[in-house]
mmCIF file of C-alpha atoms in Angstrom:
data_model
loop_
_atom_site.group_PDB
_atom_site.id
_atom_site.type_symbol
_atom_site.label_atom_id
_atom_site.label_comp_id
_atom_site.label_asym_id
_atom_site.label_seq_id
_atom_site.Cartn_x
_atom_site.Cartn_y
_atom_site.Cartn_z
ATOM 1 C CA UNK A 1 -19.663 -1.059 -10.401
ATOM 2 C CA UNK A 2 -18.275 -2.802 -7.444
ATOM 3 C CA UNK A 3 -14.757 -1.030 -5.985
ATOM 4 C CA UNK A 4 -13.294 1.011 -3.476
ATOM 5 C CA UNK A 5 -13.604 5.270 -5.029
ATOM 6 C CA UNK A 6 -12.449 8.128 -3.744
ATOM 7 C CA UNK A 7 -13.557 11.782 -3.719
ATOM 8 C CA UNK A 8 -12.213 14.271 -4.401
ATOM 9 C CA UNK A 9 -9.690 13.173 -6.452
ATOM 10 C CA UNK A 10 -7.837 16.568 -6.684
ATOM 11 C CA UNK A 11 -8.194 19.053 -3.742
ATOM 12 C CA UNK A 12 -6.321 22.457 -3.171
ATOM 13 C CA UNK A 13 -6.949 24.143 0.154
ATOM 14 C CA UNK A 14 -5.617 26.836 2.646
ATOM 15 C CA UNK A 15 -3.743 26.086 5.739
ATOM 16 C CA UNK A 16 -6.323 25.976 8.780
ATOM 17 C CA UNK A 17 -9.041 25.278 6.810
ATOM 18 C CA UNK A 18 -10.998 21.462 7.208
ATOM 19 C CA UNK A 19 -10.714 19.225 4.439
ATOM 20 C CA UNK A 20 -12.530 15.935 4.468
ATOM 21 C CA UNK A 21 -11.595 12.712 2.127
ATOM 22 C CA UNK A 22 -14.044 10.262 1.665
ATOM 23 C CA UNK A 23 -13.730 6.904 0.918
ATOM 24 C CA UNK A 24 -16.534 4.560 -0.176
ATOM 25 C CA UNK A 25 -16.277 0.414 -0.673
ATOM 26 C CA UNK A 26 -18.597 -2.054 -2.433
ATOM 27 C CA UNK A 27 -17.010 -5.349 -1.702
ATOM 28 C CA UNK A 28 -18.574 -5.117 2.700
ATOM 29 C CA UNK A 29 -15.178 -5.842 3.506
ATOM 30 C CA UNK A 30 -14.222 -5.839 7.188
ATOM 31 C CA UNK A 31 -10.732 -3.139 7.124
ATOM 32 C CA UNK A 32 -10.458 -0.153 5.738
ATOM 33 C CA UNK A 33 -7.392 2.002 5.617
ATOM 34 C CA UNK A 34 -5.606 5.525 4.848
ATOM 35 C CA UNK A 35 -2.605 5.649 3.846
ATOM 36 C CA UNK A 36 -0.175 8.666 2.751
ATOM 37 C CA UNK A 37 1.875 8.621 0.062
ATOM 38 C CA UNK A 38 5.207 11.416 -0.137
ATOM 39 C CA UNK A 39 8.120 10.929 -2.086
ATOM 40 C CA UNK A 40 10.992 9.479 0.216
ATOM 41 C CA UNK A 41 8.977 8.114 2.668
ATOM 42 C CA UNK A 42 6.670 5.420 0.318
ATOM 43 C CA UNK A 43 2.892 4.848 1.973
ATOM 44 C CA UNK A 44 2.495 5.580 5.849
ATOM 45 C CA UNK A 45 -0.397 4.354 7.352
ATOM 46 C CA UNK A 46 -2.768 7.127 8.930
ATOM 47 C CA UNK A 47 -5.610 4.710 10.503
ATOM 48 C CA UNK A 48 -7.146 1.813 9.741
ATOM 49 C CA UNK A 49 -10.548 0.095 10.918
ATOM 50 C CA UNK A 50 -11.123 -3.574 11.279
ATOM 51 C CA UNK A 51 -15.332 -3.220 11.637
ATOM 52 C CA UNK A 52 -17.636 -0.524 11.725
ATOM 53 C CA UNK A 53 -16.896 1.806 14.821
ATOM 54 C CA UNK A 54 -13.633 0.239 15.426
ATOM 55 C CA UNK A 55 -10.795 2.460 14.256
ATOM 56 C CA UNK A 56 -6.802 2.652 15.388
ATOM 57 C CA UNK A 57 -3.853 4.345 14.763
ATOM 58 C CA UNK A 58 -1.292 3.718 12.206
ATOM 59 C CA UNK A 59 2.219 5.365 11.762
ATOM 60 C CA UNK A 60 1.315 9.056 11.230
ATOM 61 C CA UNK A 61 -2.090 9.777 12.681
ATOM 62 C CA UNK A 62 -1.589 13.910 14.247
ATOM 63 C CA UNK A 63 -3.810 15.965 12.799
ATOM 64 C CA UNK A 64 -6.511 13.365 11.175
ATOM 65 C CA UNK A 65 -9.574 12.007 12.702
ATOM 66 C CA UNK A 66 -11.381 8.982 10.924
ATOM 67 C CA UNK A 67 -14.801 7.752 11.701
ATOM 68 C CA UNK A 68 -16.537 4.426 10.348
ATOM 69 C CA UNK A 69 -20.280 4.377 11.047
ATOM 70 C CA UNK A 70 -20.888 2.006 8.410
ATOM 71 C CA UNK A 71 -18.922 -0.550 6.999
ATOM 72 C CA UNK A 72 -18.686 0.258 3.458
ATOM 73 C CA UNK A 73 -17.462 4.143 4.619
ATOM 74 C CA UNK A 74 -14.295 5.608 5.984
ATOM 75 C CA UNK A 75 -13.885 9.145 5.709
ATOM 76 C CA UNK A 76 -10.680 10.991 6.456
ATOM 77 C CA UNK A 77 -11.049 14.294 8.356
ATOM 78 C CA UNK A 78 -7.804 17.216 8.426
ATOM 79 C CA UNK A 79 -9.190 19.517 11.220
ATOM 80 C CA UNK A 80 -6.706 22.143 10.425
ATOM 81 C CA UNK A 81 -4.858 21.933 7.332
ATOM 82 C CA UNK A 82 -0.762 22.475 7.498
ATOM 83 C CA UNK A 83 1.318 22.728 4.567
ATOM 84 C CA UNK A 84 3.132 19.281 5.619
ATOM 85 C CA UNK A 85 -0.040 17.173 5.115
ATOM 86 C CA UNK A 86 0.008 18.063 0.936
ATOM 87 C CA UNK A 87 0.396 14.359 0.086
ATOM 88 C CA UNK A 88 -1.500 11.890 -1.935
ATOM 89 C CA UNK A 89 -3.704 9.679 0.262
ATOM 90 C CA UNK A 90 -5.030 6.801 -0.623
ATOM 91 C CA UNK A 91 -7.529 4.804 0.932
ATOM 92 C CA UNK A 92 -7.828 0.768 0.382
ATOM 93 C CA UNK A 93 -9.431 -1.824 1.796
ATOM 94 C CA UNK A 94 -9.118 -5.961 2.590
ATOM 95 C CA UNK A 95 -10.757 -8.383 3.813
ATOM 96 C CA UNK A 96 -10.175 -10.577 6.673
ATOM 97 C CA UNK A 97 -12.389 -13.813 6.784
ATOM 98 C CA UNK A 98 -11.155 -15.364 3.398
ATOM 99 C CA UNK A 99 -7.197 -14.184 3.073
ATOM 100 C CA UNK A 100 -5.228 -12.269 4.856
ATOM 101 C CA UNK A 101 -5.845 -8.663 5.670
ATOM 102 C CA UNK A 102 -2.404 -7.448 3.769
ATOM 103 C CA UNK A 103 -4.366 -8.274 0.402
ATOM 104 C CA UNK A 104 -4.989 -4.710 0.040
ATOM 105 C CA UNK A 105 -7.469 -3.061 -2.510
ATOM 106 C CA UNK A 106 -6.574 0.635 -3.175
ATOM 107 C CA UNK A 107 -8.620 3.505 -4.479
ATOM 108 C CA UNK A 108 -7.309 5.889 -6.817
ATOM 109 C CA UNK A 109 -6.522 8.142 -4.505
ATOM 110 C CA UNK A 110 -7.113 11.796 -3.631
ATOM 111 C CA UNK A 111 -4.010 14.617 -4.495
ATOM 112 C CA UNK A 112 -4.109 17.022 -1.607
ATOM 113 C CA UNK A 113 -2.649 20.484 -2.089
ATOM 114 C CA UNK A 114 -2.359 22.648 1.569
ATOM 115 C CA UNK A 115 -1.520 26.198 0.379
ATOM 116 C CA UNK B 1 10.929 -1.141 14.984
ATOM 117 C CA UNK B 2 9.800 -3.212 12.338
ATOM 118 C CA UNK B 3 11.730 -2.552 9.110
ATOM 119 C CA UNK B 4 11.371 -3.040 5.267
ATOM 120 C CA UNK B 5 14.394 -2.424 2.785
ATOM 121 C CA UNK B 6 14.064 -2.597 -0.409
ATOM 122 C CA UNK B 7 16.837 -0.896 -3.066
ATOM 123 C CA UNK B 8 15.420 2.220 -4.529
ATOM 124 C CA UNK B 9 16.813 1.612 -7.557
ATOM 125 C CA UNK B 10 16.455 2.218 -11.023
ATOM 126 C CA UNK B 11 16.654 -1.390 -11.993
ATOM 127 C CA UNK B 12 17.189 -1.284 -15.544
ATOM 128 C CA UNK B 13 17.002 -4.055 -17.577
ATOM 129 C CA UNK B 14 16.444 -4.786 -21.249
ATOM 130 C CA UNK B 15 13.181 -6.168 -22.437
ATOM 131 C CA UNK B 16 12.998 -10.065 -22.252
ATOM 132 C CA UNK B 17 15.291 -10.503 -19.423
ATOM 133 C CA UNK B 18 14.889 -11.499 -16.093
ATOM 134 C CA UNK B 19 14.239 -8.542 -13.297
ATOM 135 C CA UNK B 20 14.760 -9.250 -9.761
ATOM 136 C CA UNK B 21 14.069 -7.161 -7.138
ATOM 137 C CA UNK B 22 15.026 -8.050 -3.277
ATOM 138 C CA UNK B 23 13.548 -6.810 -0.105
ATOM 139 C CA UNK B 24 14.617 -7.451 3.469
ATOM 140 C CA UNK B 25 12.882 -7.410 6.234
ATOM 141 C CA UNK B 26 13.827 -6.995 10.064
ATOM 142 C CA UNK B 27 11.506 -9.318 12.209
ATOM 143 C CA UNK B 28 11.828 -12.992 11.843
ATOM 144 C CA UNK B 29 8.067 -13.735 13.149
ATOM 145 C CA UNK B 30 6.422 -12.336 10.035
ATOM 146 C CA UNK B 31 4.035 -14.194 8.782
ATOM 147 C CA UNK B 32 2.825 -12.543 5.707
ATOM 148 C CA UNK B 33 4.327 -11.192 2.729
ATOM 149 C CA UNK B 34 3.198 -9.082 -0.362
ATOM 150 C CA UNK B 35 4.631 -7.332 -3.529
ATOM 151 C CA UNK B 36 2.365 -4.503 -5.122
ATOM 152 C CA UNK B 37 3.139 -3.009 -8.065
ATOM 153 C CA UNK B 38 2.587 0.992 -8.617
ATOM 154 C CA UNK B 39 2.650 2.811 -11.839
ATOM 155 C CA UNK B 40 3.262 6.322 -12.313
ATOM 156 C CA UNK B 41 0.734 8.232 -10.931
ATOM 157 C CA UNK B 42 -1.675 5.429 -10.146
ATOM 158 C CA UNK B 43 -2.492 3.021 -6.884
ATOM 159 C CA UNK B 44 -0.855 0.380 -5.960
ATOM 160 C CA UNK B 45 -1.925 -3.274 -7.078
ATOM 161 C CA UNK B 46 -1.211 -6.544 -5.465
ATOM 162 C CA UNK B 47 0.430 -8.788 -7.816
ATOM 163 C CA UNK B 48 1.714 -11.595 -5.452
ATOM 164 C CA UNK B 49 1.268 -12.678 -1.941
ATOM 165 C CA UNK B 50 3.473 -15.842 -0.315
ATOM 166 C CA UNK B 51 3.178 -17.264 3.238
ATOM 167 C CA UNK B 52 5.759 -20.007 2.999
ATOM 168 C CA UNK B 53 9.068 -20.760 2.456
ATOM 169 C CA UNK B 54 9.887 -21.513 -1.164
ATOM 170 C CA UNK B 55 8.846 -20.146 -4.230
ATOM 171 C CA UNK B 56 5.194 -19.274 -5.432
ATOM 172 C CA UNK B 57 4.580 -18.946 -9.326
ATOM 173 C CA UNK B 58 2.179 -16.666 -11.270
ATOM 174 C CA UNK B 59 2.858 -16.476 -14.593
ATOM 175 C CA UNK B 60 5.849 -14.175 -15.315
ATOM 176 C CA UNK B 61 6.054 -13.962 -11.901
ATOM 177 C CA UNK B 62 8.089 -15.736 -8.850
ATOM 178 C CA UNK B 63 7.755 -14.482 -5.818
ATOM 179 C CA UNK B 64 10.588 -16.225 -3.080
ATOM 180 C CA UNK B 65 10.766 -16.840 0.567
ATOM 181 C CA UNK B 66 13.717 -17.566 2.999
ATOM 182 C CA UNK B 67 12.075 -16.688 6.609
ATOM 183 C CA UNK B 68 15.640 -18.054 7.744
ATOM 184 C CA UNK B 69 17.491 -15.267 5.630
ATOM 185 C CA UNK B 70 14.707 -12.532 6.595
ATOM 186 C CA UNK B 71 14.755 -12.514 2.667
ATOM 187 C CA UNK B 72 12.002 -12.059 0.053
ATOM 188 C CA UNK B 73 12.650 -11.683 -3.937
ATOM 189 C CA UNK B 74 10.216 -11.052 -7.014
ATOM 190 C CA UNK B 75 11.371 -12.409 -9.967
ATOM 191 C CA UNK B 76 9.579 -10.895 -13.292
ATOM 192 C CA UNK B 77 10.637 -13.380 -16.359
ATOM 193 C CA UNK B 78 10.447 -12.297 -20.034
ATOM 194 C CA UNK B 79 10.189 -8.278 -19.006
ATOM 195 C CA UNK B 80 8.004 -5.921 -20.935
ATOM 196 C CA UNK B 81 7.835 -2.739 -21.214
ATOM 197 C CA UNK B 82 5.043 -2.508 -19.755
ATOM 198 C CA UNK B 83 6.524 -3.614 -16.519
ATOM 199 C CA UNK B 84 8.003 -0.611 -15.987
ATOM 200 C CA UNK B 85 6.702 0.581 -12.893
ATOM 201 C CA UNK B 86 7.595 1.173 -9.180
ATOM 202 C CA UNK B 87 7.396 -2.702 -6.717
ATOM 203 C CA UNK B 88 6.706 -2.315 -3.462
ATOM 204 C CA UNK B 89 6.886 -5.249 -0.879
ATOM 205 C CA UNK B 90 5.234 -5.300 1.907
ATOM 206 C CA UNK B 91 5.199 -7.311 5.148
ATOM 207 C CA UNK B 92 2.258 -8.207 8.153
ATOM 208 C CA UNK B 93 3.715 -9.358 11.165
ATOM 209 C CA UNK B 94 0.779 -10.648 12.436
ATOM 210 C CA UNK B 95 -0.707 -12.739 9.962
ATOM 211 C CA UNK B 96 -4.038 -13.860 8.560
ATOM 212 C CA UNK B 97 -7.082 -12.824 10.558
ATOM 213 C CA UNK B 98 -4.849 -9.347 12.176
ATOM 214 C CA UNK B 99 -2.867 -6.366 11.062
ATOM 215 C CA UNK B 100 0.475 -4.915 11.027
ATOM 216 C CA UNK B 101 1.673 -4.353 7.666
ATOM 217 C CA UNK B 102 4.356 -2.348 6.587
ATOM 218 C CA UNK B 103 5.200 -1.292 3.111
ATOM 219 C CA UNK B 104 9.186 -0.628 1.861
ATOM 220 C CA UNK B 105 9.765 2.365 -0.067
ATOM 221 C CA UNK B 106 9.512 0.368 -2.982
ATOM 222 C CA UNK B 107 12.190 -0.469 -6.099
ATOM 223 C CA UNK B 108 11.514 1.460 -9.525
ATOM 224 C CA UNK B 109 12.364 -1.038 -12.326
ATOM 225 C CA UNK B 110 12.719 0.332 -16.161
ATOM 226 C CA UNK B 111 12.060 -2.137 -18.819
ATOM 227 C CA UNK B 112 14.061 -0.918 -21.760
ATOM 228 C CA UNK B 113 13.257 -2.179 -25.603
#
């Protein structure tokens, strides 16, 4: 089925240890995006990408490395898990050519636990 | 910095009335603006999206915009239950074919029966 799915959905870890998100997209559209999600601070944007091998910064980017080698991929990389990135993160994505890139399409996100 | 306020709420209102739910935002060259809708425990879904002044109809939905008044409204007519959920809006400053977008904290409306 066409869609935007993330794995894993639920993922407990220890601090210091890597933890990698992955997001995957069926529709080839052009941005991609992580967001966080914490209670009192609503979704914060990690990084986005607006092609293959074009990534940026968002809002709250220390501590997470991205990569797109391909369009319909955007994995999220913690290097070194702390305690203050246990959030839910979702990933979405949108397409520029035919509307406007704030159309977002989320995934159903990924529950992080840092212990 | 680029702001959007939106009260946290809870909106309550009884089923079959009109909700409304405001959101301000701080930079008068925004171009773009969205509401999403999040349920409990699930992902966000765009509902609405308006680029112009005025109003912008979808069923039980209106969406509003005043770019003058910095000012952008959801209206929700003939509430259900099942509209019961947390609204966030959502601004891009840059507009169609760019991105900057910026999510409030969003308003938690209750639908009661």
């Amino acid at each position: 089925d066409a869609g935007i799915t993330q794995s894993p959905r639920y993922k407990i870890t220890e601090t210091g240890r890597q933890v990698t998100l992955m997001c995957h997209q069926t529709w080839s559209h052009s941005y991609m995006f992580w967001y966080r999600q914490d209670l009192g601070h609503g979704l914060r944007l990690i990084y986005y990408s607006a092609a293959a091998d074009i990534t940026d910064k968002g809002e709250v980017p220390d501590g997470y490395v991205v990569s797109r080698s391909k369009t319909e991929n955007f994995p999220l990389t913690l290097e070194s898990a702390t305690r203050s990135q246990t959030s839910v993160y979702f990933c979405a994505s949108s397409e520029s050519g035919t509307g406007d890139p704030g159309e977002l399409f989320f995934g159903e996100g990924s529950r992080l636990t840092v212990l | 910095q680029k702001e959007v306020e939106q009260n946290s709420g809870p909106l309550s209102v009884p089923e079959g009335a009109i909700a409304s739910l405001n959101c301000t935002y701080s930079d008068r060259g925004s171009q773009s603006f969205f509401w999403y809708r999040q349920y409990s425990g699930k992902s966000p879904e765009l509902i609405m999206s308006i680029y112009s002044n005025g109003d912008k109809e979808d069923g039980r939905f209106t969406a509003q915009l005043n770019k003058a008044s910095q000012y952008v409204s959801l209206l929700i007519r003939d509430s259900q239950p099942s509209d019961s959920a947390t609204y966030l809006c959502a601004v891009n400053w840059a507009g169609a074919g760019s991105y900057q977008l910026t999510f409030g904290k969003g308003t938690k409306l209750s639908v009661i029966p």
